[in-house]
XYZ file of C-alpha atoms in Angstrom:
753
model
C 262.199 68.539 290.103
C 259.616 66.234 288.088
C 261.086 65.067 284.565
C 258.773 65.809 281.764
C 259.513 64.992 277.858
C 259.981 66.769 274.600
C 259.786 65.548 270.946
C 262.918 64.917 269.381
C 262.686 64.224 265.666
C 264.765 64.006 262.991
C 264.286 63.789 259.045
C 265.825 60.678 258.877
C 264.204 58.866 261.383
C 260.739 57.077 261.164
C 260.697 57.551 265.150
C 259.862 60.117 267.632
C 261.649 59.773 270.608
C 261.114 61.461 274.109
C 264.242 63.356 276.510
C 263.667 64.509 279.806
C 264.100 67.961 280.545
C 264.394 68.945 284.087
C 262.308 72.510 285.433
C 264.063 75.849 285.931
C 263.470 76.630 289.501
C 263.177 80.105 288.400
C 260.386 79.383 286.517
C 258.272 76.354 287.512
C 255.732 76.789 284.601
C 257.869 76.494 282.081
C 256.389 74.472 279.067
C 258.409 72.222 276.781
C 260.066 74.375 273.771
C 258.713 72.826 270.221
C 261.645 72.707 267.718
C 262.280 75.031 265.432
C 259.367 74.967 262.452
C 260.817 73.505 259.163
C 259.324 74.517 255.952
C 255.982 72.537 255.415
C 256.830 69.966 251.960
C 254.529 70.446 249.370
C 251.509 68.109 249.448
C 251.539 65.829 246.706
C 249.355 66.472 244.193
C 247.699 63.312 243.266
C 246.390 62.952 247.293
C 244.743 66.925 246.360
C 243.421 65.479 243.063
C 241.924 62.034 244.673
C 240.603 64.203 247.829
C 238.553 66.624 245.315
C 237.594 63.652 242.992
C 236.042 62.124 246.263
C 233.674 65.073 246.733
C 232.761 64.900 243.236
C 232.162 61.657 242.946
C 229.872 61.801 245.902
C 228.414 64.729 244.659
C 227.330 63.066 241.380
C 225.416 60.323 243.615
C 222.439 63.112 243.767
C 222.086 63.248 239.906
C 220.836 59.920 239.402
C 218.926 59.611 242.553
C 217.447 63.235 241.591
C 216.362 61.115 238.367
C 214.686 58.717 240.126
C 212.841 60.923 242.521
C 211.417 62.451 239.233
C 210.214 59.673 237.688
C 208.777 58.453 240.444
C 207.008 61.993 241.633
C 205.832 62.848 237.880
C 204.458 58.878 237.968
C 206.391 58.386 234.629
C 204.801 55.572 232.578
C 207.105 53.720 230.535
C 204.850 51.797 228.654
C 204.102 48.062 227.779
C 207.022 46.838 228.718
C 209.897 47.955 231.495
C 211.977 48.329 228.565
C 209.944 50.998 226.211
C 212.324 53.277 224.297
C 210.758 56.171 223.424
C 207.369 54.992 224.424
C 207.682 52.619 221.382
C 206.707 48.896 222.431
C 202.721 48.331 220.821
C 201.342 45.594 222.603
C 198.851 44.965 220.031
C 196.496 43.838 223.205
C 193.504 43.707 220.645
C 195.263 42.420 217.460
C 195.798 38.770 216.305
C 199.048 38.451 217.639
C 198.564 39.291 220.864
C 199.952 36.427 222.883
C 203.067 36.203 220.877
C 203.636 39.497 221.498
C 203.216 39.644 225.333
C 204.861 37.028 225.633
C 207.738 39.000 223.673
C 207.431 42.090 225.924
C 207.624 39.676 229.165
C 210.908 37.812 228.396
C 212.311 42.070 227.841
C 210.772 42.804 231.292
C 212.756 40.054 232.648
C 216.069 41.286 231.440
C 215.666 44.702 232.379
C 214.068 44.212 235.683
C 217.508 41.937 236.221
C 219.831 44.468 234.959
C 218.036 47.425 237.237
C 218.702 45.262 240.155
C 222.483 45.634 239.519
C 221.881 49.505 238.934
C 220.300 49.673 242.417
C 223.003 47.622 244.188
C 225.837 50.142 242.567
C 223.928 53.325 243.902
C 223.958 51.678 246.926
C 227.707 50.828 246.863
C 228.122 54.332 245.718
C 226.727 55.671 248.864
C 228.697 53.716 250.957
C 231.898 55.078 249.366
C 229.963 58.464 250.658
C 228.786 57.650 254.044
C 232.381 56.008 254.672
C 233.854 58.890 253.914
C 231.681 60.969 256.338
C 232.137 58.788 259.330
C 235.920 59.120 258.329
C 235.579 62.777 258.460
C 233.608 63.265 261.519
C 235.851 61.302 263.141
C 238.831 63.484 262.366
C 236.940 66.233 263.465
C 236.872 65.403 266.923
C 240.203 63.611 266.840
C 241.815 67.214 265.575
C 240.118 68.916 268.486
C 240.076 68.839 272.325
C 241.078 65.948 274.034
C 240.779 63.946 270.974
C 238.911 60.951 269.931
C 238.723 57.623 272.112
C 240.435 54.502 270.565
C 237.057 52.548 270.097
C 235.839 55.455 267.292
C 238.973 55.228 265.615
C 238.213 52.477 262.757
C 234.414 53.475 263.129
C 234.362 54.498 259.194
C 235.714 50.511 258.392
C 233.283 48.881 260.523
C 229.776 50.508 260.457
C 228.785 49.192 257.294
C 228.043 45.978 259.530
C 224.634 46.113 260.993
C 225.962 44.515 264.060
C 227.817 47.551 264.783
C 224.997 49.380 266.354
C 224.939 46.713 269.008
C 228.790 47.000 269.887
C 228.658 48.178 273.382
C 231.852 50.169 272.702
C 230.150 52.415 270.491
C 228.132 53.545 273.313
C 230.368 53.487 276.049
C 233.592 54.829 274.703
C 232.591 58.507 275.279
C 232.617 58.045 278.762
C 236.127 58.988 281.097
C 237.915 55.750 281.299
C 239.451 56.794 284.978
C 237.596 57.496 287.676
C 238.193 61.001 288.771
C 239.276 62.178 285.311
C 237.423 65.786 284.879
C 235.425 65.528 281.479
C 233.311 68.175 280.484
C 229.391 67.400 279.839
C 229.008 69.099 276.294
C 232.645 66.960 274.785
C 230.765 63.791 275.965
C 227.371 64.757 274.785
C 229.737 65.675 271.328
C 230.719 62.238 271.132
C 227.543 60.717 271.632
C 225.929 63.020 268.705
C 229.227 61.216 266.750
C 227.831 57.596 267.789
C 224.561 58.409 267.256
C 225.107 59.917 263.659
C 227.062 56.605 263.004
C 224.481 54.486 264.126
C 221.989 56.246 261.826
C 224.503 55.587 259.033
C 224.823 52.105 259.748
C 221.142 51.982 259.019
C 220.900 54.005 256.178
C 223.738 52.398 254.619
C 221.886 49.025 254.998
C 218.493 50.142 253.759
C 220.020 51.950 250.709
C 220.128 49.325 248.430
C 216.588 48.036 248.943
C 215.664 51.646 249.195
C 217.262 52.165 245.719
C 215.600 49.245 244.186
C 212.317 50.118 244.887
C 213.130 53.842 243.208
C 214.566 52.260 239.955
C 212.578 49.133 239.514
C 209.189 50.163 237.778
C 205.911 48.020 238.367
C 203.141 46.841 236.802
C 200.297 49.052 237.780
C 197.045 50.495 236.796
C 197.867 54.176 235.903
C 194.820 56.792 235.059
C 194.840 59.109 232.244
C 193.861 62.852 232.547
C 190.715 63.380 233.476
C 189.138 65.614 230.949
C 185.891 67.415 231.618
C 183.436 67.013 228.774
C 180.011 67.622 230.374
C 178.079 69.655 232.791
C 174.805 67.693 233.970
C 171.474 69.692 233.500
C 168.930 67.893 234.832
C 166.703 64.321 233.968
C 164.013 63.490 231.413
C 162.378 61.170 233.876
C 159.391 63.236 234.918
C 158.794 64.348 231.706
C 156.836 61.761 228.648
C 159.487 60.166 226.530
C 160.601 61.987 223.734
C 163.953 62.630 221.790
C 165.290 61.631 218.148
C 168.176 60.088 219.637
C 166.293 57.648 222.239
C 163.682 56.732 219.598
C 165.338 57.621 215.847
C 161.878 55.160 214.512
C 159.786 57.593 216.115
C 158.173 60.865 215.047
C 157.152 63.505 217.569
C 153.811 63.163 217.157
C 154.042 59.503 217.615
C 155.552 59.884 221.075
C 153.433 63.048 221.756
C 150.119 60.255 221.321
C 151.786 57.972 223.231
C 152.087 55.495 220.629
C 154.970 53.818 221.770
C 155.099 50.732 219.109
C 157.310 52.797 217.012
C 160.058 51.425 219.645
C 159.321 48.310 218.959
C 162.075 47.776 215.978
C 164.798 49.133 218.113
C 164.057 47.932 221.862
C 161.122 45.340 221.218
C 163.858 42.007 220.974
C 165.988 43.530 223.825
C 163.357 43.038 226.181
C 162.289 39.509 224.845
C 165.876 38.831 224.592
C 166.506 39.319 228.307
C 163.022 37.613 229.202
C 164.547 34.388 227.165
C 167.571 34.988 229.177
C 165.949 35.349 232.907
C 163.881 32.223 232.228
C 166.815 30.120 230.918
C 169.326 31.273 233.962
C 166.470 30.615 236.460
C 165.665 27.107 234.918
C 169.500 26.350 234.726
C 170.019 27.256 238.337
C 167.159 25.040 239.605
C 167.177 21.797 237.591
C 171.011 21.677 236.389
C 172.455 21.897 239.574
C 173.554 25.397 239.943
C 172.932 25.852 243.245
C 170.662 28.729 242.979
C 172.757 30.734 240.959
C 170.728 32.677 238.697
C 173.347 34.467 236.161
C 171.679 38.116 235.076
C 170.799 38.671 231.786
C 172.353 41.455 229.726
C 170.944 43.955 226.816
C 173.135 45.586 223.949
C 173.474 49.435 223.795
C 175.324 50.710 220.698
C 178.682 48.149 220.466
C 178.249 47.767 224.183
C 176.474 45.355 226.807
C 175.049 45.797 230.148
C 172.896 44.264 232.685
C 171.328 45.657 235.616
C 174.122 46.111 238.604
C 172.968 45.260 242.634
C 175.453 46.343 245.662
C 175.635 44.411 248.629
C 175.218 47.210 251.078
C 172.155 48.741 249.292
C 168.818 47.154 248.164
C 168.642 49.727 245.285
C 169.440 48.335 241.573
C 171.011 50.518 239.753
C 170.603 50.259 235.877
C 173.209 52.167 233.263
C 171.952 55.064 230.843
C 171.826 54.210 227.126
C 172.818 57.761 226.497
C 175.965 57.398 228.649
C 176.835 54.076 226.369
C 176.129 55.315 223.521
C 178.557 57.731 223.959
C 181.105 55.935 225.184
C 180.841 53.259 222.498
C 182.102 56.142 220.201
C 185.504 55.740 222.772
C 185.607 52.050 222.764
C 185.688 51.517 219.067
C 188.355 54.131 218.646
C 190.395 52.363 221.185
C 190.021 49.190 220.223
C 191.212 50.495 216.466
C 187.775 50.150 214.697
C 186.561 52.871 212.597
C 183.742 54.906 214.880
C 183.289 57.155 211.738
C 183.790 56.317 208.454
C 185.051 59.750 207.735
C 187.507 59.562 210.506
C 190.923 58.064 210.138
C 191.404 54.659 212.168
C 192.216 55.333 215.295
C 194.635 53.119 217.687
C 195.608 55.713 220.586
C 199.006 55.671 221.302
C 198.617 55.958 224.551
C 196.272 52.771 225.070
C 198.435 50.781 222.376
C 201.327 51.341 224.711
C 199.706 49.088 227.613
C 198.780 45.961 228.418
C 195.471 46.812 229.340
C 192.870 49.687 228.455
C 189.778 50.151 230.573
C 187.867 53.199 229.406
C 186.074 55.804 232.053
C 183.098 57.589 231.749
C 181.279 59.487 234.545
C 177.300 59.711 233.820
C 173.852 59.712 235.559
C 172.437 56.049 236.284
C 168.835 55.411 237.438
C 168.026 52.699 240.221
C 164.805 51.300 241.367
C 164.052 50.427 244.913
C 160.998 48.213 245.645
C 159.285 44.688 245.811
C 156.373 42.819 244.686
C 153.091 41.505 246.306
C 149.632 39.409 245.800
C 146.521 40.828 246.961
C 143.247 42.643 245.772
C 142.520 46.464 244.326
C 139.857 49.096 245.117
C 139.439 52.683 244.130
C 137.322 55.213 245.435
C 136.859 58.244 243.046
C 136.409 61.763 244.307
C 133.997 64.813 242.778
C 136.989 66.822 242.163
C 138.325 64.160 239.661
C 140.998 62.899 241.669
C 140.777 59.341 242.737
C 142.833 56.567 245.553
C 143.959 53.527 244.863
C 144.451 50.791 247.468
C 146.195 47.394 247.210
C 146.000 44.748 249.713
C 149.068 42.122 250.917
C 151.879 44.612 251.725
C 153.818 42.819 253.936
C 156.762 44.132 256.370
C 160.128 42.322 255.660
C 160.944 42.875 259.398
C 157.566 42.095 261.689
C 155.834 40.275 259.009
C 152.779 42.606 259.448
C 150.435 42.703 256.634
C 149.176 46.372 255.382
C 146.468 47.669 252.504
C 149.007 50.535 250.654
C 146.875 53.496 249.046
C 147.733 55.632 246.234
C 146.556 59.303 245.520
C 145.941 60.020 242.075
C 144.676 62.315 240.018
C 141.880 62.379 236.700
C 141.972 65.197 233.625
C 145.246 66.451 232.104
C 147.354 65.489 234.851
C 146.827 61.687 234.702
C 148.930 61.647 231.290
C 151.795 62.047 233.992
C 150.983 59.382 236.837
C 148.788 56.688 234.855
C 149.471 54.335 232.202
C 147.957 50.851 231.081
C 148.142 47.998 227.932
C 147.334 44.131 227.688
C 149.153 41.352 226.958
C 147.554 39.101 224.370
C 146.315 35.462 225.583
C 146.902 33.130 222.244
C 145.315 30.064 224.125
C 142.353 32.386 224.962
C 141.150 35.248 222.896
C 138.587 36.496 225.139
C 139.066 40.103 226.190
C 138.132 39.161 229.829
C 141.212 37.009 229.817
C 143.701 39.350 228.807
C 146.359 40.030 231.170
C 146.143 44.442 231.823
C 149.114 45.906 233.355
C 148.764 49.592 234.745
C 151.648 51.876 235.983
C 150.791 54.493 238.189
C 152.605 57.329 239.914
C 151.849 58.829 243.081
C 153.378 61.804 245.028
C 152.465 60.580 248.232
C 151.312 57.092 249.619
C 150.284 56.041 253.001
C 149.355 52.330 254.728
C 147.105 51.160 257.233
C 145.347 47.729 258.656
C 142.478 46.193 260.334
C 144.159 47.583 263.586
C 146.216 50.422 262.666
C 146.138 53.575 260.380
C 148.681 55.579 262.347
C 145.765 58.375 263.103
C 145.789 59.311 259.402
C 141.988 59.071 259.307
C 141.920 57.197 256.327
C 140.066 53.647 257.568
C 137.039 56.234 258.208
C 137.224 57.939 255.058
C 137.328 54.490 253.237
C 134.516 52.605 255.501
C 132.366 55.587 255.991
C 129.638 56.971 253.514
C 130.999 60.216 253.571
C 133.787 59.928 251.018
C 133.649 63.112 249.627
C 133.993 65.200 252.679
C 137.430 63.949 254.104
C 140.120 65.728 254.547
C 142.629 63.355 252.165
C 145.594 65.775 252.065
C 145.680 65.385 255.855
C 145.187 61.431 255.186
C 148.423 61.250 252.837
C 150.642 64.212 255.391
C 150.017 61.687 258.142
C 153.772 60.841 259.664
C 154.266 56.700 259.653
C 156.808 54.906 261.050
C 160.353 54.199 259.602
C 159.810 51.284 257.933
C 156.942 52.094 255.975
C 158.427 55.414 254.850
C 160.660 53.947 252.277
C 158.243 53.800 249.382
C 155.839 56.837 250.477
C 157.124 59.909 248.687
C 157.261 59.587 244.319
C 156.359 55.803 244.481
C 155.357 53.924 241.352
C 153.316 50.414 241.148
C 153.204 48.152 238.425
C 149.922 46.419 238.787
C 149.511 43.070 236.746
C 146.052 42.165 236.410
C 145.226 38.307 236.886
C 143.357 36.738 234.009
C 140.136 35.344 234.825
C 136.461 35.673 235.302
C 136.554 35.464 239.042
C 139.747 37.632 239.140
C 138.474 40.996 238.183
C 140.517 42.635 241.086
C 142.924 40.340 241.881
C 146.874 41.526 240.958
C 149.925 40.677 241.614
C 151.521 44.203 241.897
C 155.065 45.587 242.448
C 156.111 49.040 244.214
C 159.708 50.935 243.530
C 160.586 54.245 243.979
C 163.633 55.631 241.675
C 166.928 56.846 242.871
C 170.025 58.977 240.443
C 173.303 58.527 241.126
C 176.368 59.551 239.354
C 178.558 56.361 238.845
C 181.615 55.846 236.806
C 181.379 53.429 233.945
C 183.868 51.315 232.872
C 184.456 48.688 230.198
C 187.287 46.718 229.501
C 188.586 47.429 225.907
C 190.315 43.941 225.285
C 188.397 41.205 223.472
C 189.682 38.555 225.438
C 189.488 39.419 228.591
C 185.844 40.925 227.893
C 184.516 39.247 224.947
C 180.923 39.991 225.510
C 182.065 44.139 225.801
C 180.306 44.417 229.299
C 180.232 47.504 231.021
C 180.317 48.175 234.479
C 179.146 50.241 237.044
C 181.725 51.560 239.572
C 181.027 54.000 242.851
C 177.753 52.881 243.488
C 176.662 54.643 246.415
C 174.661 53.473 249.395
C 171.490 55.607 249.119
C 170.868 57.947 252.744
C 167.603 57.546 254.228
C 167.055 61.254 253.598
C 166.963 60.677 249.972
C 163.735 62.053 247.964
C 163.073 59.484 245.024
C 162.283 61.068 241.632
C 159.251 61.431 239.932
C 159.039 58.854 237.295
C 156.722 59.302 234.340
C 154.637 56.329 233.657
C 154.855 56.299 230.131
C 158.550 55.378 229.994
C 156.940 51.714 230.996
C 155.364 51.883 227.481
C 157.767 52.575 225.592
C 160.047 49.895 227.395
C 157.726 47.515 226.075
C 156.892 48.945 222.506
C 153.089 49.251 222.816
C 150.812 51.875 222.493
C 148.808 53.554 225.446
C 146.152 51.371 226.239
C 146.778 48.747 223.297
C 147.158 45.522 223.248
C 150.818 43.840 222.692
C 151.119 41.021 220.476
C 151.076 37.586 222.247
C 153.907 36.052 220.053
C 156.394 38.367 221.849
C 158.575 36.270 224.101
C 157.885 38.857 227.008
C 154.436 38.060 226.598
C 154.270 34.241 226.489
C 156.607 34.033 229.843
C 154.477 36.603 231.730
C 151.212 35.189 230.446
C 152.325 31.706 231.732
C 154.206 32.442 234.910
C 151.479 35.493 236.681
C 148.428 33.153 237.002
C 151.200 30.582 238.585
C 152.648 33.338 241.032
C 149.601 34.486 241.728
C 148.276 31.000 243.219
C 151.276 29.287 244.737
C 153.033 32.454 246.193
C 156.048 34.974 244.909
C 158.378 32.510 246.829
C 158.105 30.089 244.622
C 159.934 28.854 241.365
C 157.163 30.563 239.155
C 157.157 34.184 241.529
C 161.238 33.854 240.857
C 160.799 33.996 237.593
C 157.822 36.665 237.613
C 160.051 39.080 239.714
C 163.535 38.643 237.325
C 160.859 39.413 234.253
C 159.338 42.298 235.989
C 162.737 43.833 236.889
C 163.773 43.279 233.670
C 160.933 45.331 232.370
C 161.567 47.853 234.829
C 165.248 48.197 234.403
C 164.635 48.533 230.611
C 162.340 51.441 231.283
C 165.238 53.100 233.598
C 167.682 52.588 230.871
C 165.967 54.583 228.287
C 165.292 57.888 230.129
C 167.614 60.862 229.072
C 169.402 63.392 230.515
C 170.165 66.765 229.142
C 173.642 68.498 229.527
C 175.546 71.793 228.640
C 179.243 71.937 227.817
C 181.734 71.541 230.651
C 183.920 74.245 231.546
C 187.485 74.529 229.693
C 190.713 75.395 230.217
C 192.756 74.244 233.417
C 190.658 71.424 235.449
C 192.546 73.351 238.367
C 191.035 76.444 237.967
C 188.671 78.679 240.200
C 186.062 77.888 237.979
C 186.491 74.293 236.975
C 186.908 74.079 240.959
C 183.614 75.636 241.644
C 181.993 73.615 238.929
C 183.200 70.099 240.446
C 181.398 71.223 244.162
C 178.181 71.662 242.507
C 176.078 68.790 244.001
C 173.475 69.019 241.239
C 175.194 69.939 238.283
C 178.326 67.484 238.951
C 180.654 67.519 235.767
C 181.105 64.525 234.120
C 185.036 63.406 233.358
C 186.056 61.158 230.489
C 189.756 59.108 231.090
C 191.156 55.776 230.745
C 192.787 53.166 233.284
C 195.788 51.506 231.285
C 197.546 48.640 232.879
C 201.189 49.284 231.707
C 205.124 49.478 233.765
C 205.373 53.013 235.836
C 206.801 54.369 238.575
C 205.149 55.832 241.195
C 204.889 56.692 244.802
C 201.496 54.644 245.611
C 202.881 52.157 248.031
C 204.451 52.453 251.519
C 207.390 50.939 250.590
C 208.124 53.749 247.791
C 207.510 56.600 250.384
C 210.134 54.857 252.670
C 212.680 54.516 249.911
C 212.179 58.140 249.284
C 212.715 59.115 252.571
C 216.025 56.847 252.670
C 217.289 58.192 249.733
C 216.285 62.085 250.941
C 218.507 61.536 253.773
C 221.204 59.879 251.273
C 221.690 63.177 249.559
C 221.896 64.999 253.079
C 224.823 62.836 254.185
C 226.623 63.647 250.681
C 225.684 67.191 251.115
C 226.987 67.180 254.835
C 229.991 65.203 253.640
C 230.981 68.572 251.069
C 230.576 70.907 253.397
C 232.738 69.622 256.356
C 235.677 68.825 253.472
C 234.503 72.656 251.952
C 235.405 73.443 255.398
C 237.997 71.428 257.244
C 240.242 70.412 254.268
C 240.061 67.594 255.792
C 242.069 64.516 253.651
C 241.926 61.054 253.747
C 244.355 58.640 254.640
C 244.808 54.820 253.806
C 244.403 52.126 256.571
C 248.294 51.648 255.763
C 249.132 55.402 256.893
C 247.118 54.644 260.330
C 248.704 51.659 260.831
C 252.038 53.015 260.186
C 251.421 55.825 262.803
C 250.356 53.401 265.154
C 253.544 51.386 264.858
C 255.453 54.291 265.368
C 253.472 55.607 268.522
C 255.539 54.650 271.647
C 252.984 54.817 274.350
C 253.497 56.731 277.978
C 251.703 54.475 279.989
C 248.081 55.965 279.151
C 246.957 52.035 278.929
C 248.914 51.371 282.427
C 245.885 49.230 284.746
C 243.645 49.168 281.918
C 242.805 45.230 280.975
C 239.022 45.684 279.828
C 238.279 45.912 276.462
C 235.426 48.907 277.234
C 238.190 50.428 279.087
C 240.891 50.322 276.256
C 238.300 52.093 273.900
C 237.774 54.868 276.101
C 241.577 56.200 276.045
C 241.634 58.941 273.818
C 244.395 60.287 271.189
C 244.809 63.685 269.195
C 245.471 62.594 265.531
C 247.737 65.391 264.469
C 250.490 65.960 261.581
C 253.958 66.873 261.811
C 255.917 68.901 259.818
C 256.595 66.363 257.426
C 252.511 65.726 257.001
C 252.616 62.354 258.657
C 249.806 61.542 261.177
C 250.768 60.839 264.959
C 248.649 59.845 267.909
C 249.096 62.398 270.706
C 247.750 60.849 274.215
C 245.167 63.029 275.971
C 247.417 64.105 278.664
C 250.141 65.493 276.105
C 247.187 66.791 273.733
C 247.531 70.778 275.321
C 251.579 70.646 275.181
C 251.213 69.170 271.538
C 248.655 71.740 270.037
C 250.503 74.388 269.058
C 253.787 72.867 268.076
C 252.047 70.483 265.200
C 250.799 72.092 262.073
C 247.702 70.850 260.932
């Protein structure tokens, strides 16, 4: 008979001993008889209290985390400082004490952000408490069931916090059987590996929780958009119509505008064009003569309280010009944001949201016109037709790709329609007041244009029609409908020509002429309201597009050019005007020397500013935008209407705020959400199992009390020792006992959990 052992326990002993009992020959299957049950002592109230306190503290960790998630998901704006209780920390960015105020706010920011670092650390330590309890509870769950828990996992809850623990081989080898030939269920091994993986995940999570909490706790200085208010819906442009409107021309009557007497605009717009001319010449000379490295600074013009300049983009050869109508409307918002009186009958308006920011940029969507074209030198010729229409041709057009020379021809009309496609005026020459020496400027608009040279007319037949004697019977419609190569088609539809007649008795047909096509887009107008960073009140255009090849240019009424120059139709402009002086000086030199010269550059800038002046004056029409919820079906349908876009007005403010715009903040959210899942998992385990955490002293006492029964015999390597399994149970007195895996089945019914 082989002896077996039964436990002997007494209340007075702290040690459990074993005595041999011989098996009965009549019943070989007799098992150890457990001692008679004793009444279970009442658990100490303090242990129960701390057990539930532990779970309550774990659940409470979710409260600050939920607050941080709400702050970041809602993009909560703190204000001009990271410490801004009640949103009441006026930065006074436009005031006299702005620098002193900014210094004080910066001092507050350093103090508050330092304090919030401690808050983040507290959340990390708090979660470490939760994670430690979770690992302990999971270990006890495994230790109470089946063959117990490997020795390598008994103190996992004390070791897992070190990130190096995931590289410990014992974490990954302990689930394997420690003796060859010892049967082990695959499911049990898998469960232990799940425990190892969860522990490794908690190790990583606990070490990431500090940075994740810091990312969410600390606000950042960022640009935040205020709600985008829909205020207008576009309903068409006035570019194709003659200039009109009291808002655009406050000093002109309807009769004057109808008669094309645009000299009435001189008081409002004459000085702005002259100022552009003076700036252009000054910047050109500075770039050339004063070691400016050829860098020319573009001139600006004023519209109400704002200034603007032409905008050129690197991805497009279109020069965009802001709309004065948009700028007049934007000036009202600008003055209010500055804290000035926009209207004398309305109270001073330093908007609270703007005042509670370090910097404010006003944004407003609206239309903008842009011109694409170039200038050339050559001669002009006209062919008149019996039906009142006529053909005007200019020589000297040069391909930018091949340097090939072409003649460009426009089809124009006479009669009443001529008011819509032709305008002209003259510049007075102060040196020689002779009629034929005046500089004549003609503005032409044609719906179609075509090209030819000495060797090619692209099967349009225009060479035959111009050279032959039977011009009256030519099919001119066919001439202008003939297809052209891609490089020639950019400026053949709705094309405008500004033709500068070179003064001189032998230059009757000599011209410096500039072609252009006009496009329309809807950029965002932006203006910085700070007088320190934007002392000139300069408006910029954002989100300017690249014009697609298929885009159709706008039809542009030539009379807008007369309005830009503040001159009547067919009249002579005063030679004392700055623009007249400069253009009269550079035009003959540009014609003689060519446009790739200093005088040629000066001429092209003068032309560009005059054209930009005309584009900036063009009005547009709107109707009220759909009100109510911007996310409603009506508002979304209106926003998708490309022909009638809805304009929005908003501000971009520089403030301390929460948000999830960066990748690190999104990673922080993922980490804390996993942390919340761990908190809930720990609560559910405690709720369903009632596991109470034991102190390290109690665990060590149980280990010291245990008398091994040969489970470590023959095992010397650490990885083998770590695989030995023990079941952790409680005896009748509530003390922990370690039961080797061989004896687990015989004790399982004897111990009360």
